[in-house]
Short mmCIF file of C-alpha atoms in Angstrom, two decimals:
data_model
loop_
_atom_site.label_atom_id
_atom_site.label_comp_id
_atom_site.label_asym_id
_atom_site.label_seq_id
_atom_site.Cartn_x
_atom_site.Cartn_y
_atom_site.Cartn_z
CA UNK Z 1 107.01 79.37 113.39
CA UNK Z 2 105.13 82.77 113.37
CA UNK Z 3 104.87 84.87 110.16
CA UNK Z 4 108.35 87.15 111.12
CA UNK Z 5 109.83 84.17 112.83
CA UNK Z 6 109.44 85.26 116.04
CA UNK Z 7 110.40 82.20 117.35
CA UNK Z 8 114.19 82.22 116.27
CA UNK Z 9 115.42 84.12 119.15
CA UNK Z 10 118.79 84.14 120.38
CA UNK Z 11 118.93 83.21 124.19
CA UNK Z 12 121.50 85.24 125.44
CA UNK Z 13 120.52 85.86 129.01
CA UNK Z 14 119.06 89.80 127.79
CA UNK Z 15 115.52 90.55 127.80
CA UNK Z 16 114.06 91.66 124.90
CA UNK Z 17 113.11 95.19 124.72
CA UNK Z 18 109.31 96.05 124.77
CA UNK Z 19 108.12 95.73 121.13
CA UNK Z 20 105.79 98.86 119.49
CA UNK Z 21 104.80 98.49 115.90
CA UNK Z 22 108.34 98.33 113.86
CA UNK Z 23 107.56 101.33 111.52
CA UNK Z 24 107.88 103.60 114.73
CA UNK Z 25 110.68 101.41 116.14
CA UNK Z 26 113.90 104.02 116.36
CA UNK Z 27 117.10 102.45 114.70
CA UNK Z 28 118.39 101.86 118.14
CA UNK Z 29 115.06 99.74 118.86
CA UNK Z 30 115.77 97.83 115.29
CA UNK Z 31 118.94 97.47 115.98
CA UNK Z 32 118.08 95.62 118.96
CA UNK Z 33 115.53 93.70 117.76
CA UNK Z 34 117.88 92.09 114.81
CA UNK Z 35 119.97 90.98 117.74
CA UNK Z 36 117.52 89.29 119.01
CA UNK Z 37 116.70 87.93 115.86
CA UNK Z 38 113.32 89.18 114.83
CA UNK Z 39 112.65 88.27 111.29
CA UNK Z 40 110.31 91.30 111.05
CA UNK Z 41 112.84 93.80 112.01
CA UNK Z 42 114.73 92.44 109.41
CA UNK Z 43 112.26 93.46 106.92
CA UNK Z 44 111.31 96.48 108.90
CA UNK Z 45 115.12 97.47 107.76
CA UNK Z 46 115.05 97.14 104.39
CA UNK Z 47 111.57 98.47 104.04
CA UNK Z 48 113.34 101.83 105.94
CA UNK Z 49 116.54 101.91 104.00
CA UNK Z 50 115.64 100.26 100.90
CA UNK Z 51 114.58 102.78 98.58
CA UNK Z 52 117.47 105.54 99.34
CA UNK Z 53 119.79 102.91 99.16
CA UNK Z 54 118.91 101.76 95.18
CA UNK Z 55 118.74 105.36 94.67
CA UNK Z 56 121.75 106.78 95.84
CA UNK Z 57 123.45 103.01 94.35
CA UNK Z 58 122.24 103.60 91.14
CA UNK Z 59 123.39 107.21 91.21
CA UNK Z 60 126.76 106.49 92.09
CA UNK Z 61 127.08 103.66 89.92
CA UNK Z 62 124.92 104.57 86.99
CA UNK Z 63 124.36 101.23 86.02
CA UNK Z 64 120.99 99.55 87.26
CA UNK Z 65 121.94 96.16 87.30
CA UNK Z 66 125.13 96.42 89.23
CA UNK Z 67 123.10 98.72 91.66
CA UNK Z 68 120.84 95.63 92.00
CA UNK Z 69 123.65 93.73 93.05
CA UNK Z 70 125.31 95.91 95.51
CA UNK Z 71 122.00 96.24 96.88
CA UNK Z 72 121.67 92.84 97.70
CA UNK Z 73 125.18 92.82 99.30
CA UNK Z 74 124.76 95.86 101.78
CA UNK Z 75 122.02 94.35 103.09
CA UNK Z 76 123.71 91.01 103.36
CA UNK Z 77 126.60 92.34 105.13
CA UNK Z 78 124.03 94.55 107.64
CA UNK Z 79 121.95 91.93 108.70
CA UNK Z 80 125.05 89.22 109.21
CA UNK Z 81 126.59 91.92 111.32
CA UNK Z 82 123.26 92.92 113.07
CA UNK Z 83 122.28 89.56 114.10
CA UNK Z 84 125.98 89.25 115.59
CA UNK Z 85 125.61 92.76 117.34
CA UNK Z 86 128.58 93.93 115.24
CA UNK Z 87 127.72 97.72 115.29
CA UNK Z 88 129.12 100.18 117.29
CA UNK Z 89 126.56 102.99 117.36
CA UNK Z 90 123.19 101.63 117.03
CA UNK Z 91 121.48 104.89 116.68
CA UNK Z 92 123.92 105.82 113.83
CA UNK Z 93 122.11 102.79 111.19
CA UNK Z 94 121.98 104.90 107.86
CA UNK Z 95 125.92 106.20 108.72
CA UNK Z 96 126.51 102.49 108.87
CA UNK Z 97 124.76 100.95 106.16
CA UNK Z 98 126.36 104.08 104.49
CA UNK Z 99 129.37 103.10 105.11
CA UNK Z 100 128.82 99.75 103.59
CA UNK Z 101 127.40 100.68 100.55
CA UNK Z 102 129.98 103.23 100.22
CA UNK Z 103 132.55 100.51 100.64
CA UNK Z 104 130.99 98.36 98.32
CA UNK Z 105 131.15 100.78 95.54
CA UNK Z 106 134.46 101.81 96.01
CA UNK Z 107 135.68 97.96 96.06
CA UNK Z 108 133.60 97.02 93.01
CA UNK Z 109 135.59 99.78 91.38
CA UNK Z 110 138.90 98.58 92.63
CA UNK Z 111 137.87 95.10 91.18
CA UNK Z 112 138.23 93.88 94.46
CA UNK Z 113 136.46 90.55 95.15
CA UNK Z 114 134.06 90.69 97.19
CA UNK Z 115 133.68 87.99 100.23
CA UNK Z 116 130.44 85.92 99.00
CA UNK Z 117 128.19 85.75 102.43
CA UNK Z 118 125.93 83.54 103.68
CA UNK Z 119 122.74 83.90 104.59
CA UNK Z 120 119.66 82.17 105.17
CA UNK Z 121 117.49 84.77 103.44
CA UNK Z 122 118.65 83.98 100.29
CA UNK Z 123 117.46 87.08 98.59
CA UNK Z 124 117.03 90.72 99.93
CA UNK Z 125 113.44 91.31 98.91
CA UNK Z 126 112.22 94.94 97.94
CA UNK Z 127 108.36 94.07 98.68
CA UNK Z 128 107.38 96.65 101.04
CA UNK Z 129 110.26 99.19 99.34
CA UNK Z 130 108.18 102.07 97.75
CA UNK Z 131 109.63 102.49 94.25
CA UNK Z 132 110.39 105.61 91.88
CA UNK Z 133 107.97 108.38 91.64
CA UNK Z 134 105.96 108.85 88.30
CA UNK Z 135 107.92 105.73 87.18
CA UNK Z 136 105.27 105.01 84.04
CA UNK Z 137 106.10 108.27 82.33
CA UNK Z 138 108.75 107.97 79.89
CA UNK Z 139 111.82 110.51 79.29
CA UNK Z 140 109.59 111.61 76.26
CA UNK Z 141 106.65 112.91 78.33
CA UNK Z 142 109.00 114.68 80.60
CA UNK Z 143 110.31 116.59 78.29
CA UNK Z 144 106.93 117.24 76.88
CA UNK Z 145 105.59 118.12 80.22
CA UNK Z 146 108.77 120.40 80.59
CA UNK Z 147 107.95 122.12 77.48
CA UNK Z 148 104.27 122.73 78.14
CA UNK Z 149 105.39 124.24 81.51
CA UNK Z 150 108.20 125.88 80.14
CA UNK Z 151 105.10 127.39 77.22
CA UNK Z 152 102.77 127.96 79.95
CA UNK Z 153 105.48 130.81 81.73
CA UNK Z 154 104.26 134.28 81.34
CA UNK Z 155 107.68 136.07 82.07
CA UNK Z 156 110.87 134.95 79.84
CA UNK Z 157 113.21 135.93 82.49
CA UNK Z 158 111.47 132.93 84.57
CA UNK Z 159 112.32 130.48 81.94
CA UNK Z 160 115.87 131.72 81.84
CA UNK Z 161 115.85 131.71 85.41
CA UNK Z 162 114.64 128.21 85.67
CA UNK Z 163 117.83 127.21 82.18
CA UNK Z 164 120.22 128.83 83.82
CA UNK Z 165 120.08 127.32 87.46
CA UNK Z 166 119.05 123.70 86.13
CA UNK Z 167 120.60 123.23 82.96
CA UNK Z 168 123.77 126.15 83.40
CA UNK Z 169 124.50 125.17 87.07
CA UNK Z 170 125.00 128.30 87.79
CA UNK Z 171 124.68 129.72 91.52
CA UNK Z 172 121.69 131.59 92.49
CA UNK Z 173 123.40 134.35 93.93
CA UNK Z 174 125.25 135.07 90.30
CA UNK Z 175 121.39 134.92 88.75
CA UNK Z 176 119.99 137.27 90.92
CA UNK Z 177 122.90 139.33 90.59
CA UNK Z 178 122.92 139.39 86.86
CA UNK Z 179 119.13 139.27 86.20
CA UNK Z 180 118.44 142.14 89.21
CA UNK Z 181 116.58 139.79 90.93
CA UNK Z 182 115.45 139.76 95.11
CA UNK Z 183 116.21 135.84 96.47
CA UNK Z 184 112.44 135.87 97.62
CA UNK Z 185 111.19 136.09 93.49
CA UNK Z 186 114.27 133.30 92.55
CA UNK Z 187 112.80 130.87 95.18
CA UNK Z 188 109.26 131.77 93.98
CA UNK Z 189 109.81 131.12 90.08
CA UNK Z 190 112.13 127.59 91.50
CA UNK Z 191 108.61 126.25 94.11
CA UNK Z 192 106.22 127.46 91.69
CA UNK Z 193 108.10 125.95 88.14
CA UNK Z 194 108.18 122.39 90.49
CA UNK Z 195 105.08 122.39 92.01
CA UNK Z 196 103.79 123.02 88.51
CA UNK Z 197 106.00 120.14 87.29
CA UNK Z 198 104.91 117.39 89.75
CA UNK Z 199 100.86 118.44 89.24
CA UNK Z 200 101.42 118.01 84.99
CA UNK Z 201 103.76 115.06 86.34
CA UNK Z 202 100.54 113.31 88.41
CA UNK Z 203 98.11 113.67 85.25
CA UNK Z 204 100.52 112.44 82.91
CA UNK Z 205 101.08 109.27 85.11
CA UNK Z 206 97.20 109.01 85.73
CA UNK Z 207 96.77 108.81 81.60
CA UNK Z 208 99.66 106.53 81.72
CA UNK Z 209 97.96 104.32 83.98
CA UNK Z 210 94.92 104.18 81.67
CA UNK Z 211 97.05 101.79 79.51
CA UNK Z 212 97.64 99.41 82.90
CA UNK Z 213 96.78 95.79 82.16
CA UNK Z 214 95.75 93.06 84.54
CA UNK Z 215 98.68 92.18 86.22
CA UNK Z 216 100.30 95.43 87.00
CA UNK Z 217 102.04 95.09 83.58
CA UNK Z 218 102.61 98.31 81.96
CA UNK Z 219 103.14 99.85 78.42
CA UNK V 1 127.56 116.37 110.29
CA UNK V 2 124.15 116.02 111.26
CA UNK V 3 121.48 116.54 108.39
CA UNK V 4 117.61 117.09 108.88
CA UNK V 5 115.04 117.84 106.32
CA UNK V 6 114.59 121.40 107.46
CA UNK V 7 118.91 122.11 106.87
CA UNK V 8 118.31 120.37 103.15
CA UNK V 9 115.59 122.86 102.75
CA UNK V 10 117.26 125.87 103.71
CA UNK V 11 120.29 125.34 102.41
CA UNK V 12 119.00 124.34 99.13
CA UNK V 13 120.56 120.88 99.43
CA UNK V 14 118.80 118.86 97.03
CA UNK V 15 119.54 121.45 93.82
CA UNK V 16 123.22 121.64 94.65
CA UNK V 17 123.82 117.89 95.03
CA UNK V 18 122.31 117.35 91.43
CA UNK V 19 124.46 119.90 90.45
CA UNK V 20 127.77 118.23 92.24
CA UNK V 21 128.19 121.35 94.68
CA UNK V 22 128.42 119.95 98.10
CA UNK V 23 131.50 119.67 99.48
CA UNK V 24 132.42 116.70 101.30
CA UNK V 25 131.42 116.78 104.57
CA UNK V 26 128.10 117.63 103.45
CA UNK V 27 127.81 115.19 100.62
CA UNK V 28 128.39 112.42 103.22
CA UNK V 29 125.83 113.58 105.23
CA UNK V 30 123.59 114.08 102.75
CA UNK V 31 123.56 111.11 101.33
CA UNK V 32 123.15 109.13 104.77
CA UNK V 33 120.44 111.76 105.06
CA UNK V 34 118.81 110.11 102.10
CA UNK V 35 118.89 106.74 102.99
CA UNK V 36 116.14 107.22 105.18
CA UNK V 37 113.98 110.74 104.36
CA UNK V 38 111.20 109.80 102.14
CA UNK V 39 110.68 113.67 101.49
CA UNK V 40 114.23 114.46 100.23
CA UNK V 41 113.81 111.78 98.35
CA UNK V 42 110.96 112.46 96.61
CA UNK V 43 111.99 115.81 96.44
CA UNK V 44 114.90 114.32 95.35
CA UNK V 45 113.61 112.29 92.15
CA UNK V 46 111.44 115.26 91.13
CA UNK V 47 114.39 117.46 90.91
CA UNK V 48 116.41 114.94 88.95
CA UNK V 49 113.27 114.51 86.49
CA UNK V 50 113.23 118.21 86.09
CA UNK V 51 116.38 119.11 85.38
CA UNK V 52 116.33 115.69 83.23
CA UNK V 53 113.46 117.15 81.17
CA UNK V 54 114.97 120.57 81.01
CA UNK V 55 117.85 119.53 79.57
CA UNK V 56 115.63 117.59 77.19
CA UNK V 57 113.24 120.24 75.86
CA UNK V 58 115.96 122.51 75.65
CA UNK V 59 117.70 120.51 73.15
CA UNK V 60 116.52 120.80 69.47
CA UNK V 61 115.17 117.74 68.75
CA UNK V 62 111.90 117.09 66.31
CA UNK V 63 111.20 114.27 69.12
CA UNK V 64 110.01 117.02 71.52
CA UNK V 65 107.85 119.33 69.70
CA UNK V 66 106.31 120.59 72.63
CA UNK V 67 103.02 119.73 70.89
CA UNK V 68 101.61 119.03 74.97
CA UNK V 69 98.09 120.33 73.76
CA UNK V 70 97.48 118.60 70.49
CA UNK V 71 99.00 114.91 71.57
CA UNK V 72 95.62 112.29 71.68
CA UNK V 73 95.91 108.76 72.28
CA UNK V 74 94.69 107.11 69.09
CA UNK V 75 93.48 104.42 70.86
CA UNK V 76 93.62 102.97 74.89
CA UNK V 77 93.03 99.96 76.98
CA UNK V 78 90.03 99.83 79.55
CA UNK V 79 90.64 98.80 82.67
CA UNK V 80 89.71 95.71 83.68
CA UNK V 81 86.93 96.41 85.75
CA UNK V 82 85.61 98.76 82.70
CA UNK V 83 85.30 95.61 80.17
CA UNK V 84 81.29 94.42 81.07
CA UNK V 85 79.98 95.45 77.97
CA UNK V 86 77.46 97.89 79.21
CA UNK V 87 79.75 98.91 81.95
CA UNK V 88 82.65 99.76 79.14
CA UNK V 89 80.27 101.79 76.98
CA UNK V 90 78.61 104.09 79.70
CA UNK V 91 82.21 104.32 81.60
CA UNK V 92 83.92 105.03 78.07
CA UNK V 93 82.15 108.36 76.90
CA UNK V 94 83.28 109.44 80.22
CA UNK V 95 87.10 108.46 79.46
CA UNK V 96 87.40 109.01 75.86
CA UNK V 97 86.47 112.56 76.82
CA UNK V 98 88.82 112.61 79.42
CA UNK V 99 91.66 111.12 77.70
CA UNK V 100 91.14 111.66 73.70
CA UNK V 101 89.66 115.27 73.69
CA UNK V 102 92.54 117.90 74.34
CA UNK V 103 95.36 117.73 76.89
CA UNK V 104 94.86 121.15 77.90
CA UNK V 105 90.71 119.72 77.92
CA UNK V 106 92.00 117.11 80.52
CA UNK V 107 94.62 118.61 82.43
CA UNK V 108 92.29 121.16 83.36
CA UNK V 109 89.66 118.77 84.55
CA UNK V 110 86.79 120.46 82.33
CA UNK V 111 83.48 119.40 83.36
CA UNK V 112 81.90 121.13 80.52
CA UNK V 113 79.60 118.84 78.55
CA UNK V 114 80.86 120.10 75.53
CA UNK V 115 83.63 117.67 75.51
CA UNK V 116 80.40 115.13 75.81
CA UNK V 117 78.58 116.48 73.07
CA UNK V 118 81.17 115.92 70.53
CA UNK V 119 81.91 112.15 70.73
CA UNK V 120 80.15 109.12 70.25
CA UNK V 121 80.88 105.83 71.44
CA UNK V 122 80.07 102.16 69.57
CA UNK V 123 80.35 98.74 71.22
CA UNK V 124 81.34 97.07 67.92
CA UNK V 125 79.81 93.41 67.34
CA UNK V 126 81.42 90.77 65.57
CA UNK V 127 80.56 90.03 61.49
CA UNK V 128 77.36 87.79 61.52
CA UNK V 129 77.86 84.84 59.24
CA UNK V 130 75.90 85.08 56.33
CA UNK V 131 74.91 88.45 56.26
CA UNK V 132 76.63 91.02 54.16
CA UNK V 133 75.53 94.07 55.98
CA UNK V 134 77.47 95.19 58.47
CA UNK V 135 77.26 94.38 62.07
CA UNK V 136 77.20 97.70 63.26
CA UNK V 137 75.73 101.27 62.46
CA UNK V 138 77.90 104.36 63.23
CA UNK V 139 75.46 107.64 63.35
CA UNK V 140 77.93 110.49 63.11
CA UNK V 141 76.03 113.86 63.92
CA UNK V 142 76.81 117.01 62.40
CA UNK V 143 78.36 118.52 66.11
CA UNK V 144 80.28 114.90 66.55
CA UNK V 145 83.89 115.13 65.95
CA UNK V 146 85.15 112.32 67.33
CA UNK V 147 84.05 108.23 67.37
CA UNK V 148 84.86 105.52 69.83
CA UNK V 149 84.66 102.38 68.69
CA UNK V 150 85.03 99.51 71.42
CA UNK V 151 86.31 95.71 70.10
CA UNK V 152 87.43 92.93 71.73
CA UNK V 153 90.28 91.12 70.22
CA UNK V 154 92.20 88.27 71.35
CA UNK V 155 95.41 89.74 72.34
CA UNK V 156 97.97 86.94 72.26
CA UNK V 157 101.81 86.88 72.57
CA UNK V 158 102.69 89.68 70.18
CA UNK V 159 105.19 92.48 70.34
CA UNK V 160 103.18 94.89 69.78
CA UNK V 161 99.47 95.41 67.89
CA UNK V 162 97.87 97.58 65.16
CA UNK V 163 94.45 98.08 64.26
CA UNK V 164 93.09 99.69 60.78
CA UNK V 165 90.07 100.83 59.84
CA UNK V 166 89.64 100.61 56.09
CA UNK V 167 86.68 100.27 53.47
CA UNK V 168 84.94 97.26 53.49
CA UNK V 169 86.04 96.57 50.25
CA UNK V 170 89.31 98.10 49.54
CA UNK V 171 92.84 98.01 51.10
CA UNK V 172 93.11 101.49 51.52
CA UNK V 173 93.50 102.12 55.32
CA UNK V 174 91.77 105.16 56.23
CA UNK V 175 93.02 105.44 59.73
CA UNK V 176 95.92 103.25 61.60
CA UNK V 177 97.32 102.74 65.04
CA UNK V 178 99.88 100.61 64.68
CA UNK V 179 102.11 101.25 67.88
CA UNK V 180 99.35 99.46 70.42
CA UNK V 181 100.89 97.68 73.22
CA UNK V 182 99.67 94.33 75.04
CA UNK V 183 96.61 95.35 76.38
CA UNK V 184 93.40 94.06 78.11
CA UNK V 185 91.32 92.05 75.75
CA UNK V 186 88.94 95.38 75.27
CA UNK V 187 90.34 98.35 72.81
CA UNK V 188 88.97 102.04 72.21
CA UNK V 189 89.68 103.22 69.05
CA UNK V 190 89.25 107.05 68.87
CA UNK V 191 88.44 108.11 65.01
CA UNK V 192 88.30 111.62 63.80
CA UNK V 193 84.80 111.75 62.34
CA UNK V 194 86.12 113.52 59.35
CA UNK V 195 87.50 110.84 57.85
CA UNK V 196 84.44 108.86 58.01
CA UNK V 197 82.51 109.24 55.02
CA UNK V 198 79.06 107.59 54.69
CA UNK V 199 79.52 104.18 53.74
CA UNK V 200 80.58 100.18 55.00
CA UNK V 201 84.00 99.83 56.74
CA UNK V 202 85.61 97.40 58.79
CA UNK V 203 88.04 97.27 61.58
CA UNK V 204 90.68 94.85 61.54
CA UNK V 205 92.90 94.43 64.91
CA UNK V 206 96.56 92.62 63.85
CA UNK V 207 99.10 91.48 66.39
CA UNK V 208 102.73 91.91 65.30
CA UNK V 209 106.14 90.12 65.30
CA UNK V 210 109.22 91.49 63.92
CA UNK V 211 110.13 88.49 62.12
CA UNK V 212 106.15 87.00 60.73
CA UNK V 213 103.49 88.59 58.86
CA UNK V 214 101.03 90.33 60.88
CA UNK V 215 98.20 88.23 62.35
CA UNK V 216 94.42 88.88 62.22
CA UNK V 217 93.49 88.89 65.42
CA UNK V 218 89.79 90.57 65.14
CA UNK V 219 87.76 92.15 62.46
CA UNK V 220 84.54 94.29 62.91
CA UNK V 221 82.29 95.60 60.33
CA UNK V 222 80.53 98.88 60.79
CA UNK V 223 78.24 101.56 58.35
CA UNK V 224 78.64 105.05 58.94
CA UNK V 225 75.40 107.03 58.60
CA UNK V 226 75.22 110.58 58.18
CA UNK V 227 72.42 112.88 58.98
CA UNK V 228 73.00 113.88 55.53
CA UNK V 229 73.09 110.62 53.88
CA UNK V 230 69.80 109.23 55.57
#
């Protein structure tokens, strides 16, 4: 058995299609290569998908550990239905695991039960699934980092600028309107205030890291 | 609806799904968007963290005292391919500087030796048995403001650590860092000079459980020298 298990392919009397490296595969290509049951498409998947999908899970559900879980499922319930060529519109993969996900939330919150599936890969690994930026800098240093930035702005009207479209929600054409601003200096102040943000962001996770001990463990 | 990176950047995408203002159709598509665009997403998390920290500094809370330039570690790990001995002293001058003189110091990337100048670093040695001098001598120069003293504790399973430096015979702590986490077996502890008067002190490195007394986990003798006291 090769590393991605090449050799569990389905005979179904279709050739295969030709294989390039599965990080340039298109969805359509992965698609097709689940079919065929390629363990390394499998992982190419989750590797593609994985990392919006916890997001956009843990946004929706606000709760971590049940993101975890649903997680787990929508790729369960893709791959099953992959490997039996269940999907329509191969191109359309992120409307479909989408859809899944989206189904999954709204049936968790329904208190539906959910069909428990079976699978040989018994858990959906996120090795491979690049994880949260600056994720070693704590809620505390973001808010100091804020506040140096925030201390660092010459003009006032930028800070207000900056409070009143993050924090106030309000729309940018009702800022410029009421602060006599041109769109081109509002978009300025915004790609300047976050560019500034993610530098003091990168040096506060660099000290951070200082603290690292063997083992990737960190404070 | 279709959605590429250039429509989330033109239409501003990213700040008005944060702020819950796309309307259906194009929260759908956004979010499919999402699953797979590694730039909206980063772009993504970065505006989240903003507005999160935002919302934080703008509260009024003693927490946040937007005190950015004066906040110094008190004391750091090395990395584990710092802890040779000789390796850890040379390399640490060049990271206490980087890490213990001013944020503003560091953020900036000075290369000024200045920065240099004004901090010493000490590779502290154990207590030798039967002696009653100290193991160590601690020169503190008249432009030195800062001291780094390296030791090498056991670190064990503790919650969390905290390492004194007091007189060598009193219990009066002269300087404390008692929030240390699990580190690598080496420590730099970064003293203001000016509480170092001339005199025989000792650094004691405790690991600490909620529930037991703390444990003495190292303890390091060293003599501060002045130019004025020699």
């Amino acid at each position: 058995m090769s590393e991605d298990g090449e050799e569990d392919i389905k005979a179904k009397g279709v050739s295969e299609p030709n294989r390039q490296p599965l990080e340039q595969e298109t969805d359509a290509d992965l698609v097709a290569s689940i079919g065929y049951g390629h363990r390394g498409a499998e992982k190419a998947l989750i590797q593609r998908y994985g990392r919006g999908l916890l997001y956009l899970l843990r946004r929706k559900t606000g709760d971590p550990d049940l993101a975890d879980d649903l997680y787990q499922d929508t790729f369960r319930i893709a791959l099953e239905k992959l490997r039996a060529r269940q999907i329509e519109k191969p191109e359309k993969l992120s409307s479909f695991l989408y859809g899944i996900a989206s189904n999954l939330v709204i049936g968790h919150y329904r208190k539906e039960r959910r069909r428990s599936t079976d699978t040989d890969l018994e858990s959906i690994e996120r090795a491979g699934v690049r994880g949260k930026q600056f994720a070693n800098v704590s809620r505390e240093q973001v808010a100091k980092v804020v506040r140096g930035l925030l201390d660092e702005l010459k003009q006032p009207r930028d800070r207000e600028i900056l409070m009143r479209y993050y924090i106030d929600d309000q729309d940018k054409e009702v800022i410029c309107e009421e602060l006599g601003l041109d769109s081109l200096h509002f978009n300025r102040v915004l790609f300047r205030a976050k560019n500034r943000f993610k530098t003091l962001l990168e040096q506060a996770e660099r000290r951070e890291q200082l603290r690292i001990i063997p083992g990737g463990r960190v404070k | 609806m279709e959605m590429d990176r250039q429509y989330v950047i033109d239409h501003s995408v990213v700040d008005r799904y944060l702020a819950g203002k796309l309307a259906d159709d194009e929260l759908t598509a956004f979010e499919e968007h999402c699953l797979w665009c590694q730039e909206t997403l980063d772009d993504l998390e970065l505006t989240d963290k903003f507005r999160q920290g935002l919302a934080d500094a703008a509260t009024a809370d003693d927490r946040f005292s937007g005190d950015l330039i004066e906040d110094q570690p008190r004391s750091f790990q090395l990395p584990q391919f710092m802890q040779t001995p000789v390796y850890a002293a040379a390399a640490t001058a060049l990271l206490a500087v980087s890490v213990t003189t001013s944020a503003v110091l560091f953020l900036n990337q000075d290369t000024s030796t200045d920065g240099l100048a004004s901090m010493q670093v000490y590779q502290l040695e154990t207590l030798r048995s039967g002696s009653s001098d100290p193991a160590n001598t601690v020169h503190i120069g008249e432009s030195v403001e800062s001291v780094v003293l390296i030791v090498y504790p056991e670190f064990g399973a503790y919650e969390h650590y905290r390492a004194s430096v007091l007189p060598i015979d009193a219990e009066i702590v002269v300087w404390q860092d008692d929030d240390i986490s699990v580190g690598t077996d080496t420590l730099a502890l970064v003293l203001p000079t000016e509480l170092l008067q001339p005199g025989d002190y000792r650094v004691r490195v405790e690991g600490l459980m909620s529930s037991d007394e703390p444990a003495l986990l190292s303890e390091n003798s060293f003599r501060v020298v002045t130019s004025a006291s020699q």
